[in-house]
Amino acid sequence: MTTPATATAVALAASVRAGERSAVEVVEEHLARIAARESELHAFNHLMAGDARAAAARVDERVAAGEGLPLAGVPVALKDNLCTRGVPTTCSSRILEGWRPPYDATVVSRLQRAGAVVVGKTNLDEFAMGSSTENSAFGPTRNPHDPSRVPGGSSGGSAAAVAAGFASLALGSDTGGSIRQPAALCGVVGMKPTYGGVSRYGLIAFASSLDQVGPFASTVEDAAVLLEAIGGHDPRDSTSIPGGLPGVVDGLAAGVEGVRVGVARELIDGCDTDVRARVDAAAAALADAGAKVEDASLPSAVHGLSAYYLIAPAEASSNLARYDGVRYGLRVDGDDITEMYTRTRAAGFGAEVKRRIMLGTYALSAGYYDAYYGQAQRVRTLIIRDFERAYESFDVLLGATAPTVAFPFGAKSENPLSMYLSDVFTIPSNLAGHPAISVPYGTGADELPVGVQVLAPALGEPVLFRVAAALERSLT
Amino acid sequence: MGARLSRDDVAHVAGLARLAVTDEELDRFTEQLAAVLDHAADVEALDIADVPPTAHPLPLVNVLRDDVVTPCLDRDEVLAQAPAIEAGMFRVPRILGEAP
């Protein structure tokens, strides 16, 4: 696939602010691209063409009135687990089909304030549980680089939307890699911020100690600008960091002279050789640019996958108890309330969501709590300690984002455990609450995109983005 | 490591989670969940009783807002999304059993 010729978000916003192009014109160009290819790719659960045209016209008025909007007229796609007032928000689940939230997520309000134009709600694995979008109740999204392959997941629709030029930017959520893994498979930039750095007010909860909202973009600079637009303290989110995130845009060009980069063995082990070759190339490029590159290790990270697949389902089993047919969404009637609950949930949830709810319920149940959930929480401490030790010697860590390039539909969907292994390199950052970014770094097997992953300690976004920008420059 | 997850365990858990499951689902879920729990045996086997658990990555505690009245969601807008309502409330099926 050739990437559609499209200006960066930064360039688009500058041209709209300068009056060289109207926001209406920009949104029409993107809607035309969507019309040409959406039926093939299915990036969106809900396209908002009419709302987008109206929003673009309002942006043009605000620009004419002299407002200095950082994302003036930039088309943005939203993962369909972010609440949009009056606009269907489904989490790709039958249980929420037709629901229209009575409020906007904070990140949505902030995007609108910055002058962005929302073009639609993107497909995901149901309730963000999956790594391929095959678990969507509304059918999978296809990878723009090869439509016979998955886009990754769970934010596969957002990654595909940016890769196909349907939107200049997109938002996703990342609980175990759900932004970074699809970004890697679709050849775009995807970033998970420090836990608490971006408001989750209006993000439909999956696993609350892990979930974070973050940006997709086609360049590192665009991702940085988007992060600054959505980040910062939000009194409506009790897990929001009081001081917000440090700025990231200003330092992008600072380079990596003297930056200490650790290539983490556990974030490479087991990946395909074509992916490994790109991580090696990235390490070499950073060394060429002046970074000090050495081997690093996170010994407990090998237990991260197991710990994650106990903790995340445990939290999900609690969060998803709210889908009971009482206040919103699907109801299947029964003779008494228990029968109504069990029928509603059986009809409304797909197989993977049911598996995780049951796994989580089991891990929290009497007699197993300490053996599973308690042990997983202790492993989480070990992984955090490993990171602390590594960051005594390094400013950032480098590894692969996903073990493979995009895989064909059906390759892993019959075996949940093999699908879970797609997240093995991304999970440790979620367990620790740290930021991490996937940067497209050339291609592997079948000319498909490969992403390399950069990790930093909590609030380490400035150095994370500096290194990511240096990697991007090294390709040109 | 404990006994492998049984079909009865899965049926019990489905009941706790308020999920109606078919016989075919019970067979399939039992196999799939047992495979995931087998994979988690590495975590179960670690000798780390002395390591404190981490429930959450942030040290924030008791985050409270000021106790002042602020606008909230519009009741009619919220109720308009409910499957069944009556007299400004959510309507649900029978909760208690028939009187003896």
mmCIF file with all atom_site columns, C-alpha atoms in Angstrom, chain A residues 118-246:
data_model
loop_
_atom_site.group_PDB
_atom_site.id
_atom_site.type_symbol
_atom_site.label_atom_id
_atom_site.label_alt_id
_atom_site.label_comp_id
_atom_site.label_asym_id
_atom_site.label_entity_id
_atom_site.label_seq_id
_atom_site.pdbx_PDB_ins_code
_atom_site.Cartn_x
_atom_site.Cartn_y
_atom_site.Cartn_z
_atom_site.occupancy
_atom_site.B_iso_or_equiv
_atom_site.pdbx_formal_charge
_atom_site.auth_seq_id
_atom_site.auth_comp_id
_atom_site.auth_asym_id
_atom_site.auth_atom_id
_atom_site.pdbx_PDB_model_num
ATOM 1   C CA . VAL A 1 118 ? -14.327 14.474 15.049 1.00 0.00 ? 118 VAL A CA 1
ATOM 2   C CA . VAL A 1 119 ? -15.100 12.363 11.968 1.00 0.00 ? 119 VAL A CA 1
ATOM 3   C CA . GLY A 1 120 ? -16.273 9.129  13.593 1.00 0.00 ? 120 GLY A CA 1
ATOM 4   C CA . LYS A 1 121 ? -16.130 6.421  16.214 1.00 0.00 ? 121 LYS A CA 1
ATOM 5   C CA . THR A 1 122 ? -13.708 3.626  15.441 1.00 0.00 ? 122 THR A CA 1
ATOM 6   C CA . ASN A 1 123 ? -14.018 -0.123 15.738 1.00 0.00 ? 123 ASN A CA 1
ATOM 7   C CA . LEU A 1 124 ? -12.351 -2.089 18.540 1.00 0.00 ? 124 LEU A CA 1
ATOM 8   C CA . ASP A 1 125 ? -12.294 -5.512 20.093 1.00 0.00 ? 125 ASP A CA 1
ATOM 9   C CA . GLU A 1 126 ? -15.385 -5.676 22.297 1.00 0.00 ? 126 GLU A CA 1
ATOM 10  C CA . PHE A 1 127 ? -14.734 -3.632 25.455 1.00 0.00 ? 127 PHE A CA 1
ATOM 11  C CA . ALA A 1 128 ? -11.082 -3.354 24.301 1.00 0.00 ? 128 ALA A CA 1
ATOM 12  C CA . MET A 1 129 ? -10.496 -7.052 24.986 1.00 0.00 ? 129 MET A CA 1
ATOM 13  C CA . GLY A 1 130 ? -8.388  -8.381 22.158 1.00 0.00 ? 130 GLY A CA 1
ATOM 14  C CA . SER A 1 131 ? -5.431  -7.780 19.893 1.00 0.00 ? 131 SER A CA 1
ATOM 15  C CA . SER A 1 132 ? -6.928  -7.966 16.391 1.00 0.00 ? 132 SER A CA 1
ATOM 16  C CA . THR A 1 133 ? -10.433 -6.307 16.344 1.00 0.00 ? 133 THR A CA 1
ATOM 17  C CA . GLU A 1 134 ? -11.774 -9.770 15.481 1.00 0.00 ? 134 GLU A CA 1
ATOM 18  C CA . ASN A 1 135 ? -13.724 -9.645 18.757 1.00 0.00 ? 135 ASN A CA 1
ATOM 19  C CA . SER A 1 136 ? -15.877 -6.730 17.575 1.00 0.00 ? 136 SER A CA 1
ATOM 20  C CA . ALA A 1 137 ? -19.591 -7.550 17.534 1.00 0.00 ? 137 ALA A CA 1
ATOM 21  C CA . PHE A 1 138 ? -19.832 -5.522 14.328 1.00 0.00 ? 138 PHE A CA 1
ATOM 22  C CA . GLY A 1 139 ? -17.173 -7.325 12.287 1.00 0.00 ? 139 GLY A CA 1
ATOM 23  C CA . PRO A 1 140 ? -13.404 -6.851 12.102 1.00 0.00 ? 140 PRO A CA 1
ATOM 24  C CA . THR A 1 141 ? -11.380 -3.925 10.775 1.00 0.00 ? 141 THR A CA 1
ATOM 25  C CA . ARG A 1 142 ? -8.935  -4.734 7.977  1.00 0.00 ? 142 ARG A CA 1
ATOM 26  C CA . ASN A 1 143 ? -5.306  -3.641 7.853  1.00 0.00 ? 143 ASN A CA 1
ATOM 27  C CA . PRO A 1 144 ? -4.870  -0.886 5.222  1.00 0.00 ? 144 PRO A CA 1
ATOM 28  C CA . HIS A 1 145 ? -1.455  -2.336 4.287  1.00 0.00 ? 145 HIS A CA 1
ATOM 29  C CA . ASP A 1 146 ? -2.936  -5.768 3.535  1.00 0.00 ? 146 ASP A CA 1
ATOM 30  C CA . PRO A 1 147 ? -6.699  -6.229 3.928  1.00 0.00 ? 147 PRO A CA 1
ATOM 31  C CA . SER A 1 148 ? -6.284  -9.986 4.425  1.00 0.00 ? 148 SER A CA 1
ATOM 32  C CA . ARG A 1 149 ? -4.593  -9.230 7.741  1.00 0.00 ? 149 ARG A CA 1
ATOM 33  C CA . VAL A 1 150 ? -5.691  -7.820 11.087 1.00 0.00 ? 150 VAL A CA 1
ATOM 34  C CA . PRO A 1 151 ? -4.918  -4.217 12.068 1.00 0.00 ? 151 PRO A CA 1
ATOM 35  C CA . GLY A 1 152 ? -4.053  -5.310 15.602 1.00 0.00 ? 152 GLY A CA 1
ATOM 36  C CA . GLY A 1 153 ? -6.124  -4.295 18.572 1.00 0.00 ? 153 GLY A CA 1
ATOM 37  C CA . SER A 1 154 ? -7.903  -3.469 20.532 1.00 0.00 ? 154 SER A CA 1
ATOM 38  C CA . SER A 1 155 ? -7.753  0.065  19.004 1.00 0.00 ? 155 SER A CA 1
ATOM 39  C CA . GLY A 1 156 ? -7.518  -1.418 15.499 1.00 0.00 ? 156 GLY A CA 1
ATOM 40  C CA . GLY A 1 157 ? -10.064 0.964  13.973 1.00 0.00 ? 157 GLY A CA 1
ATOM 41  C CA . SER A 1 158 ? -8.191  4.043  15.185 1.00 0.00 ? 158 SER A CA 1
ATOM 42  C CA . ALA A 1 159 ? -4.846  2.718  13.902 1.00 0.00 ? 159 ALA A CA 1
ATOM 43  C CA . ALA A 1 160 ? -6.357  1.793  10.525 1.00 0.00 ? 160 ALA A CA 1
ATOM 44  C CA . ALA A 1 161 ? -8.118  5.170  10.250 1.00 0.00 ? 161 ALA A CA 1
ATOM 45  C CA . VAL A 1 162 ? -4.813  7.031  10.587 1.00 0.00 ? 162 VAL A CA 1
ATOM 46  C CA . ALA A 1 163 ? -2.929  4.589  8.339  1.00 0.00 ? 163 ALA A CA 1
ATOM 47  C CA . ALA A 1 164 ? -5.575  4.929  5.612  1.00 0.00 ? 164 ALA A CA 1
ATOM 48  C CA . GLY A 1 165 ? -5.678  8.729  5.843  1.00 0.00 ? 165 GLY A CA 1
ATOM 49  C CA . PHE A 1 166 ? -9.301  8.706  7.037  1.00 0.00 ? 166 PHE A CA 1
ATOM 50  C CA . ALA A 1 167 ? -8.270  10.947 9.924  1.00 0.00 ? 167 ALA A CA 1
ATOM 51  C CA . SER A 1 168 ? -5.083  12.823 10.583 1.00 0.00 ? 168 SER A CA 1
ATOM 52  C CA . LEU A 1 169 ? -5.133  11.830 14.260 1.00 0.00 ? 169 LEU A CA 1
ATOM 53  C CA . ALA A 1 170 ? -6.975  9.348  16.430 1.00 0.00 ? 170 ALA A CA 1
ATOM 54  C CA . LEU A 1 171 ? -7.453  8.467  20.078 1.00 0.00 ? 171 LEU A CA 1
ATOM 55  C CA . GLY A 1 172 ? -7.302  4.987  21.507 1.00 0.00 ? 172 GLY A CA 1
ATOM 56  C CA . SER A 1 173 ? -7.053  3.373  24.908 1.00 0.00 ? 173 SER A CA 1
ATOM 57  C CA . ASP A 1 174 ? -4.223  1.143  26.076 1.00 0.00 ? 174 ASP A CA 1
ATOM 58  C CA . THR A 1 175 ? -4.740  -1.379 28.883 1.00 0.00 ? 175 THR A CA 1
ATOM 59  C CA . GLY A 1 176 ? -2.121  -3.957 27.849 1.00 0.00 ? 176 GLY A CA 1
ATOM 60  C CA . GLY A 1 177 ? -0.879  -2.557 24.538 1.00 0.00 ? 177 GLY A CA 1
ATOM 61  C CA . SER A 1 178 ? -4.120  -1.648 22.774 1.00 0.00 ? 178 SER A CA 1
ATOM 62  C CA . ILE A 1 179 ? -2.680  1.555  21.298 1.00 0.00 ? 179 ILE A CA 1
ATOM 63  C CA . ARG A 1 180 ? 0.916   0.492  20.663 1.00 0.00 ? 180 ARG A CA 1
ATOM 64  C CA . GLN A 1 181 ? 0.326   -2.946 19.145 1.00 0.00 ? 181 GLN A CA 1
ATOM 65  C CA . PRO A 1 182 ? -2.166  -1.814 16.453 1.00 0.00 ? 182 PRO A CA 1
ATOM 66  C CA . ALA A 1 183 ? 0.026   1.223  15.767 1.00 0.00 ? 183 ALA A CA 1
ATOM 67  C CA . ALA A 1 184 ? 2.934   -1.157 15.087 1.00 0.00 ? 184 ALA A CA 1
ATOM 68  C CA . LEU A 1 185 ? 0.845   -3.422 12.852 1.00 0.00 ? 185 LEU A CA 1
ATOM 69  C CA . CYS A 1 186 ? -0.587  -0.488 10.876 1.00 0.00 ? 186 CYS A CA 1
ATOM 70  C CA . GLY A 1 187 ? 2.658   1.491  10.549 1.00 0.00 ? 187 GLY A CA 1
ATOM 71  C CA . VAL A 1 188 ? 1.648   4.567  12.562 1.00 0.00 ? 188 VAL A CA 1
ATOM 72  C CA . VAL A 1 189 ? 2.798   6.194  15.807 1.00 0.00 ? 189 VAL A CA 1
ATOM 73  C CA . GLY A 1 190 ? 0.888   5.134  18.950 1.00 0.00 ? 190 GLY A CA 1
ATOM 74  C CA . MET A 1 191 ? 1.593   6.196  22.502 1.00 0.00 ? 191 MET A CA 1
ATOM 75  C CA . LYS A 1 192 ? 0.450   5.211  25.991 1.00 0.00 ? 192 LYS A CA 1
ATOM 76  C CA . PRO A 1 193 ? 0.951   8.092  28.453 1.00 0.00 ? 193 PRO A CA 1
ATOM 77  C CA . THR A 1 194 ? 1.921   7.821  32.109 1.00 0.00 ? 194 THR A CA 1
ATOM 78  C CA . TYR A 1 195 ? -0.995  6.434  34.138 1.00 0.00 ? 195 TYR A CA 1
ATOM 79  C CA . GLY A 1 196 ? -3.021  9.436  35.303 1.00 0.00 ? 196 GLY A CA 1
ATOM 80  C CA . GLY A 1 197 ? -1.601  11.751 32.654 1.00 0.00 ? 197 GLY A CA 1
ATOM 81  C CA . VAL A 1 198 ? -4.690  11.885 30.456 1.00 0.00 ? 198 VAL A CA 1
ATOM 82  C CA . SER A 1 199 ? -8.222  12.073 31.849 1.00 0.00 ? 199 SER A CA 1
ATOM 83  C CA . ARG A 1 200 ? -10.312 8.926  31.741 1.00 0.00 ? 200 ARG A CA 1
ATOM 84  C CA . TYR A 1 201 ? -13.580 10.717 32.487 1.00 0.00 ? 201 TYR A CA 1
ATOM 85  C CA . GLY A 1 202 ? -15.852 9.281  29.793 1.00 0.00 ? 202 GLY A CA 1
ATOM 86  C CA . LEU A 1 203 ? -13.555 6.405  28.854 1.00 0.00 ? 203 LEU A CA 1
ATOM 87  C CA . ILE A 1 204 ? -15.624 3.264  29.368 1.00 0.00 ? 204 ILE A CA 1
ATOM 88  C CA . ALA A 1 205 ? -13.686 1.253  31.933 1.00 0.00 ? 205 ALA A CA 1
ATOM 89  C CA . PHE A 1 206 ? -12.039 -2.104 31.206 1.00 0.00 ? 206 PHE A CA 1
ATOM 90  C CA . ALA A 1 207 ? -9.298  -2.541 33.858 1.00 0.00 ? 207 ALA A CA 1
ATOM 91  C CA . SER A 1 208 ? -9.105  0.592  35.945 1.00 0.00 ? 208 SER A CA 1
ATOM 92  C CA . SER A 1 209 ? -5.586  0.241  37.351 1.00 0.00 ? 209 SER A CA 1
ATOM 93  C CA . LEU A 1 210 ? -4.223  -0.139 33.797 1.00 0.00 ? 210 LEU A CA 1
ATOM 94  C CA . ASP A 1 211 ? -6.388  1.816  31.310 1.00 0.00 ? 211 ASP A CA 1
ATOM 95  C CA . GLN A 1 212 ? -4.971  4.970  29.725 1.00 0.00 ? 212 GLN A CA 1
ATOM 96  C CA . VAL A 1 213 ? -6.149  7.121  26.795 1.00 0.00 ? 213 VAL A CA 1
ATOM 97  C CA . GLY A 1 214 ? -3.502  8.066  24.251 1.00 0.00 ? 214 GLY A CA 1
ATOM 98  C CA . PRO A 1 215 ? -2.728  9.350  20.745 1.00 0.00 ? 215 PRO A CA 1
ATOM 99  C CA . PHE A 1 216 ? -2.342  7.828  17.291 1.00 0.00 ? 216 PHE A CA 1
ATOM 100 C CA . ALA A 1 217 ? -0.680  9.917  14.578 1.00 0.00 ? 217 ALA A CA 1
ATOM 101 C CA . SER A 1 218 ? 1.360   9.555  11.429 1.00 0.00 ? 218 SER A CA 1
ATOM 102 C CA . THR A 1 219 ? 4.342   11.434 12.899 1.00 0.00 ? 219 THR A CA 1
ATOM 103 C CA . VAL A 1 220 ? 5.942   11.729 16.344 1.00 0.00 ? 220 VAL A CA 1
ATOM 104 C CA . GLU A 1 221 ? 5.388   15.490 16.345 1.00 0.00 ? 221 GLU A CA 1
ATOM 105 C CA . ASP A 1 222 ? 1.670   15.073 15.606 1.00 0.00 ? 222 ASP A CA 1
ATOM 106 C CA . ALA A 1 223 ? 1.391   12.580 18.465 1.00 0.00 ? 223 ALA A CA 1
ATOM 107 C CA . ALA A 1 224 ? 3.148   15.051 20.775 1.00 0.00 ? 224 ALA A CA 1
ATOM 108 C CA . VAL A 1 225 ? 0.820   17.900 19.811 1.00 0.00 ? 225 VAL A CA 1
ATOM 109 C CA . LEU A 1 226 ? -2.210  15.649 20.316 1.00 0.00 ? 226 LEU A CA 1
ATOM 110 C CA . LEU A 1 227 ? -0.951  14.509 23.731 1.00 0.00 ? 227 LEU A CA 1
ATOM 111 C CA . GLU A 1 228 ? -0.527  18.118 24.854 1.00 0.00 ? 228 GLU A CA 1
ATOM 112 C CA . ALA A 1 229 ? -4.067  18.894 23.658 1.00 0.00 ? 229 ALA A CA 1
ATOM 113 C CA . ILE A 1 230 ? -5.706  16.064 25.614 1.00 0.00 ? 230 ILE A CA 1
ATOM 114 C CA . GLY A 1 231 ? -3.404  15.811 28.647 1.00 0.00 ? 231 GLY A CA 1
ATOM 115 C CA . GLY A 1 232 ? -3.393  17.608 31.954 1.00 0.00 ? 232 GLY A CA 1
ATOM 116 C CA . HIS A 1 233 ? -5.214  17.392 35.241 1.00 0.00 ? 233 HIS A CA 1
ATOM 117 C CA . ASP A 1 234 ? -8.953  16.748 35.261 1.00 0.00 ? 234 ASP A CA 1
ATOM 118 C CA . PRO A 1 235 ? -10.842 17.122 38.540 1.00 0.00 ? 235 PRO A CA 1
ATOM 119 C CA . ARG A 1 236 ? -13.480 14.734 37.165 1.00 0.00 ? 236 ARG A CA 1
ATOM 120 C CA . ASP A 1 237 ? -10.996 11.827 37.149 1.00 0.00 ? 237 ASP A CA 1
ATOM 121 C CA . SER A 1 238 ? -9.877  10.798 40.645 1.00 0.00 ? 238 SER A CA 1
ATOM 122 C CA . THR A 1 239 ? -6.808  9.041  39.154 1.00 0.00 ? 239 THR A CA 1
ATOM 123 C CA . SER A 1 240 ? -5.638  12.166 37.329 1.00 0.00 ? 240 SER A CA 1
ATOM 124 C CA . ILE A 1 241 ? -2.132  13.312 38.321 1.00 0.00 ? 241 ILE A CA 1
ATOM 125 C CA . PRO A 1 242 ? -2.489  16.694 40.066 1.00 0.00 ? 242 PRO A CA 1
ATOM 126 C CA . GLY A 1 243 ? 0.388   18.367 38.195 1.00 0.00 ? 243 GLY A CA 1
ATOM 127 C CA . GLY A 1 244 ? -0.435  16.939 34.761 1.00 0.00 ? 244 GLY A CA 1
ATOM 128 C CA . LEU A 1 245 ? 2.146   15.795 32.227 1.00 0.00 ? 245 LEU A CA 1
ATOM 129 C CA . PRO A 1 246 ? 5.346   17.675 31.327 1.00 0.00 ? 246 PRO A CA 1
#
